[in-house]
PDB file of C-alpha atoms in Angstrom:
ATOM      1  CA  MET A   3      46.634 -74.241-108.389  1.00 87.00           C
ATOM      2  CA  ASP A   4      46.765 -77.574-110.160  1.00 93.00           C
ATOM      3  CA  GLU A   5      47.507 -78.668-113.721  1.00 93.00           C
ATOM      4  CA  ILE A   6      43.870 -78.248-114.775  1.00 95.00           C
ATOM      5  CA  ASP A   7      43.919 -74.618-113.562  1.00 94.00           C
ATOM      6  CA  ARG A   8      47.131 -74.026-115.512  1.00 92.00           C
ATOM      7  CA  LYS A   9      45.605 -75.530-118.663  1.00 93.00           C
ATOM      8  CA  ILE A  10      42.497 -73.340-118.264  1.00 94.00           C
ATOM      9  CA  ILE A  11      44.725 -70.268-117.931  1.00 91.00           C
ATOM     10  CA  ASP A  12      46.703 -71.300-121.038  1.00 89.00           C
ATOM     11  CA  LEU A  13      43.498 -71.766-123.040  1.00 91.00           C
ATOM     12  CA  LEU A  14      42.044 -68.426-121.912  1.00 91.00           C
ATOM     13  CA  SER A  15      45.351 -66.683-122.567  1.00 85.00           C
ATOM     14  CA  ALA A  16      45.229 -67.845-126.168  1.00 84.00           C
ATOM     15  CA  ASP A  17      41.546 -66.891-126.576  1.00 87.00           C
ATOM     16  CA  ALA A  18      39.595 -65.241-123.751  1.00 88.00           C
ATOM     17  CA  ARG A  19      36.346 -65.708-125.703  1.00 91.00           C
ATOM     18  CA  ARG A  20      36.602 -69.499-125.622  1.00 92.00           C
ATOM     19  CA  SER A  21      33.368 -71.132-124.463  1.00 95.00           C
ATOM     20  CA  LEU A  22      33.185 -72.974-121.167  1.00 96.00           C
ATOM     21  CA  ALA A  23      32.174 -76.125-123.076  1.00 96.00           C
ATOM     22  CA  ASP A  24      35.242 -75.859-125.320  1.00 96.00           C
ATOM     23  CA  ILE A  25      37.547 -75.407-122.334  1.00 95.00           C
ATOM     24  CA  GLY A  26      35.808 -78.266-120.561  1.00 95.00           C
ATOM     25  CA  GLY A  27      36.462 -80.496-123.573  1.00 96.00           C
ATOM     26  CA  HIS A  28      40.192 -79.796-123.288  1.00 96.00           C
ATOM     27  CA  VAL A  29      40.388 -80.418-119.533  1.00 96.00           C
ATOM     28  CA  ALA A  30      37.693 -83.118-119.151  1.00 96.00           C
ATOM     29  CA  LEU A  31      35.371 -81.019-116.959  1.00 96.00           C
ATOM     30  CA  SER A  32      31.783 -79.874-117.286  1.00 96.00           C
ATOM     31  CA  PRO A  33      31.144 -76.238-118.272  1.00 95.00           C
ATOM     32  CA  SER A  34      29.885 -75.495-114.741  1.00 96.00           C
ATOM     33  CA  SER A  35      33.070 -76.937-113.203  1.00 96.00           C
ATOM     34  CA  VAL A  36      35.177 -74.850-115.594  1.00 96.00           C
ATOM     35  CA  ASN A  37      33.154 -71.761-114.650  1.00 95.00           C
ATOM     36  CA  ASP A  38      33.733 -72.475-110.935  1.00 96.00           C
ATOM     37  CA  ARG A  39      37.475 -72.774-111.518  1.00 96.00           C
ATOM     38  CA  ILE A  40      37.582 -69.547-113.545  1.00 95.00           C
ATOM     39  CA  ARG A  41      35.707 -67.718-110.780  1.00 95.00           C
ATOM     40  CA  ARG A  42      38.141 -69.087-108.182  1.00 95.00           C
ATOM     41  CA  LEU A  43      41.169 -68.149-110.306  1.00 95.00           C
ATOM     42  CA  THR A  44      39.752 -64.651-110.770  1.00 94.00           C
ATOM     43  CA  ALA A  45      38.957 -64.247-107.064  1.00 95.00           C
ATOM     44  CA  SER A  46      42.485 -65.369-106.122  1.00 95.00           C
ATOM     45  CA  GLY A  47      44.047 -62.872-108.532  1.00 93.00           C
ATOM     46  CA  ALA A  48      45.654 -65.529-110.761  1.00 92.00           C
ATOM     47  CA  ILE A  49      43.454 -64.190-113.572  1.00 92.00           C
ATOM     48  CA  ARG A  50      43.481 -60.407-113.368  1.00 89.00           C
ATOM     49  CA  ARG A  51      41.324 -59.532-116.364  1.00 85.00           C
ATOM     50  CA  PHE A  52      39.893 -60.648-119.658  1.00 84.00           C
ATOM     51  CA  THR A  53      40.969 -58.450-122.522  1.00 79.00           C
ATOM     52  CA  VAL A  54      41.152 -57.959-126.268  1.00 74.00           C
ATOM     53  CA  GLU A  55      44.406 -57.876-128.216  1.00 75.00           C
ATOM     54  CA  VAL A  56      44.401 -54.984-130.662  1.00 74.00           C
ATOM     55  CA  ASP A  57      46.561 -54.852-133.794  1.00 75.00           C
ATOM     56  CA  PRO A  58      48.553 -51.597-133.388  1.00 79.00           C
ATOM     57  CA  THR A  59      48.723 -51.079-137.158  1.00 79.00           C
ATOM     58  CA  ALA A  60      44.920 -51.319-137.476  1.00 81.00           C
ATOM     59  CA  VAL A  61      44.522 -48.451-134.978  1.00 83.00           C
ATOM     60  CA  GLU A  62      47.436 -46.455-136.436  1.00 80.00           C
ATOM     61  CA  MET A  63      49.704 -46.886-133.412  1.00 86.00           C
ATOM     62  CA  ASP A  64      52.649 -48.259-135.373  1.00 88.00           C
ATOM     63  CA  THR A  65      55.533 -46.846-133.353  1.00 93.00           C
ATOM     64  CA  LEU A  66      56.808 -48.869-130.393  1.00 95.00           C
ATOM     65  CA  VAL A  67      59.485 -47.219-128.268  1.00 96.00           C
ATOM     66  CA  PHE A  68      61.383 -48.019-125.095  1.00 97.00           C
ATOM     67  CA  VAL A  69      62.595 -45.075-123.044  1.00 98.00           C
ATOM     68  CA  TRP A  70      65.213 -45.586-120.349  1.00 98.00           C
ATOM     69  CA  VAL A  71      64.688 -42.916-117.707  1.00 98.00           C
ATOM     70  CA  ALA A  72      66.920 -41.610-114.926  1.00 97.00           C
ATOM     71  CA  LEU A  73      65.017 -39.262-112.647  1.00 97.00           C
ATOM     72  CA  ARG A  74      66.342 -35.914-111.525  1.00 96.00           C
ATOM     73  CA  GLU A  75      67.907 -35.904-108.061  1.00 96.00           C
ATOM     74  CA  ASP A  76      65.072 -33.673-106.807  1.00 96.00           C
ATOM     75  CA  ALA A  77      62.289 -35.522-108.681  1.00 96.00           C
ATOM     76  CA  ASP A  78      59.161 -36.659-106.867  1.00 96.00           C
ATOM     77  CA  GLU A  79      59.370 -40.390-107.549  1.00 96.00           C
ATOM     78  CA  GLY A  80      55.819 -40.999-106.353  1.00 97.00           C
ATOM     79  CA  GLY A  81      54.681 -38.229-108.681  1.00 97.00           C
ATOM     80  CA  PHE A  82      56.518 -39.902-111.554  1.00 98.00           C
ATOM     81  CA  ARG A  83      54.849 -43.236-110.786  1.00 98.00           C
ATOM     82  CA  ASP A  84      51.425 -41.544-110.709  1.00 97.00           C
ATOM     83  CA  PHE A  85      52.218 -39.778-113.990  1.00 98.00           C
ATOM     84  CA  ALA A  86      53.211 -43.097-115.585  1.00 97.00           C
ATOM     85  CA  ALA A  87      50.070 -44.858-114.340  1.00 97.00           C
ATOM     86  CA  ARG A  88      47.854 -42.164-115.908  1.00 96.00           C
ATOM     87  CA  HIS A  89      49.705 -41.581-119.183  1.00 96.00           C
ATOM     88  CA  THR A  90      47.779 -43.104-122.096  1.00 92.00           C
ATOM     89  CA  ALA A  91      50.834 -43.777-124.299  1.00 94.00           C
ATOM     90  CA  ILE A  92      52.595 -45.835-121.613  1.00 96.00           C
ATOM     91  CA  LEU A  93      51.994 -49.561-122.003  1.00 94.00           C
ATOM     92  CA  GLU A  94      54.427 -50.561-119.254  1.00 96.00           C
ATOM     93  CA  CYS A  95      56.679 -48.867-116.738  1.00 98.00           C
ATOM     94  CA  HIS A  96      59.256 -50.875-114.803  1.00 98.00           C
ATOM     95  CA  HIS A  97      61.540 -49.825-111.946  1.00 98.00           C
ATOM     96  CA  VAL A  98      64.885 -51.372-112.941  1.00 97.00           C
ATOM     97  CA  THR A  99      68.403 -51.948-111.692  1.00 96.00           C
ATOM     98  CA  GLY A 100      71.535 -50.518-113.265  1.00 94.00           C
ATOM     99  CA  SER A 101      72.259 -47.019-114.457  1.00 94.00           C
ATOM    100  CA  TRP A 102      68.599 -46.231-115.232  1.00 97.00           C
ATOM    101  CA  ALA A 103      65.746 -45.902-112.759  1.00 97.00           C
ATOM    102  CA  TYR A 104      62.858 -46.845-115.068  1.00 98.00           C
ATOM    103  CA  MET A 105      62.166 -48.533-118.384  1.00 98.00           C
ATOM    104  CA  VAL A 106      59.058 -47.178-120.088  1.00 98.00           C
ATOM    105  CA  LYS A 107      57.348 -48.879-123.028  1.00 97.00           C
ATOM    106  CA  LEU A 108      55.379 -46.485-125.261  1.00 96.00           C
ATOM    107  CA  ARG A 109      53.058 -47.081-128.188  1.00 94.00           C
ATOM    108  CA  VAL A 110      52.440 -43.967-130.314  1.00 95.00           C
ATOM    109  CA  ARG A 111      51.311 -42.973-133.804  1.00 93.00           C
ATOM    110  CA  ALA A 112      54.554 -41.233-134.808  1.00 93.00           C
ATOM    111  CA  MET A 113      57.876 -39.962-133.504  1.00 93.00           C
ATOM    112  CA  PRO A 114      56.679 -36.430-132.628  1.00 95.00           C
ATOM    113  CA  GLU A 115      54.611 -38.039-129.857  1.00 96.00           C
ATOM    114  CA  VAL A 116      57.805 -39.461-128.344  1.00 96.00           C
ATOM    115  CA  GLU A 117      59.282 -35.975-128.325  1.00 96.00           C
ATOM    116  CA  SER A 118      56.101 -34.691-126.652  1.00 96.00           C
ATOM    117  CA  PHE A 119      56.356 -37.440-124.040  1.00 97.00           C
ATOM    118  CA  LEU A 120      59.939 -36.447-123.229  1.00 97.00           C
ATOM    119  CA  ALA A 121      58.857 -32.786-123.042  1.00 97.00           C
ATOM    120  CA  GLU A 122      56.161 -33.789-120.525  1.00 97.00           C
ATOM    121  CA  LEU A 123      58.775 -35.543-118.379  1.00 97.00           C
ATOM    122  CA  LYS A 124      60.910 -32.395-118.471  1.00 97.00           C
ATOM    123  CA  ALA A 125      57.981 -30.056-117.768  1.00 97.00           C
ATOM    124  CA  ASN A 126      57.028 -32.142-114.721  1.00 97.00           C
ATOM    125  CA  LYS A 127      60.659 -32.004-113.518  1.00 97.00           C
ATOM    126  CA  PHE A 128      61.062 -35.790-113.584  1.00 98.00           C
ATOM    127  CA  LEU A 129      63.689 -36.257-116.276  1.00 97.00           C
ATOM    128  CA  GLY A 130      67.368 -36.262-115.382  1.00 97.00           C
ATOM    129  CA  ARG A 131      68.446 -38.090-118.531  1.00 97.00           C
ATOM    130  CA  SER A 132      67.009 -40.600-120.955  1.00 97.00           C
ATOM    131  CA  GLU A 133      67.803 -42.951-123.804  1.00 98.00           C
ATOM    132  CA  THR A 134      65.182 -43.768-126.429  1.00 97.00           C
ATOM    133  CA  VAL A 135      65.176 -47.047-128.343  1.00 97.00           C
ATOM    134  CA  ILE A 136      62.881 -47.409-131.359  1.00 96.00           C
ATOM    135  CA  VAL A 137      61.618 -50.899-132.156  1.00 95.00           C
ATOM    136  CA  LEU A 138      62.232 -51.857-135.793  1.00 95.00           C
ATOM    137  CA  SER A 139      60.482 -55.235-135.618  1.00 91.00           C
ATOM    138  CA  SER A 140      59.416 -57.775-133.012  1.00 85.00           C
ATOM    139  CA  PRO A 141      60.287 -61.386-133.854  1.00 88.00           C
ATOM    140  CA  VAL A 142      58.820 -62.372-130.451  1.00 84.00           C
ATOM    141  CA  ALA A 143      56.220 -60.150-128.804  1.00 80.00           C
ATOM    142  CA  ASP A 144      53.655 -60.433-126.037  1.00 73.00           C
ATOM    143  CA  ARG A 145      54.683 -63.940-125.074  1.00 67.00           C
ATOM    144  CA  LEU A 146      52.599 -65.273-122.242  1.00 64.00           C
ATOM    145  CA  VAL A 147      54.024 -66.428-118.928  1.00 62.00           C
ATOM    146  CA  GLN A 148      54.615 -70.153-119.180  1.00 59.00           C
ATOM    147  CA  LYS A 149      55.204 -72.673-116.434  1.00 54.00           C
ATOM    148  CA  GLY A 150      58.766 -73.951-116.426  1.00 49.00           C
ATOM    149  CA  ALA A 151      60.093 -71.196-118.680  1.00 47.00           C
ATOM    150  CA  GLY A 152      63.838 -70.932-118.908  1.00 48.00           C
TER     151      GLY A 152
END
């Protein structure tokens, strides 16, 4: 991956609907050359998907919650991972270090859905203990991966 590939990724990250000609104008390549690079980046897995960013408020999904989860001693961890992959409210699920096993990011309409989520964890015999953190605001959100961050 070279600097042109990185610039193409940055441009697509900001707007996945950008035309090939527009991208080409920014990186001094023809639209067909840009298209070839995008295909190569997609085939290599550097670009995993093209997507749409939805405003949570516009679709009435205003509540963002992080749930720290410690699994029960007898919990089926593979079953928990499958559950997390299928659950529609889960935006992200991360296996973490420290006193918790997982950090789960949920987007829901209202707090009763968080309670329902926790009840599902209990009903499936996954939940040993949890801590729920409600997001009040997000001064920085959905920042893209940048080269040389840090």
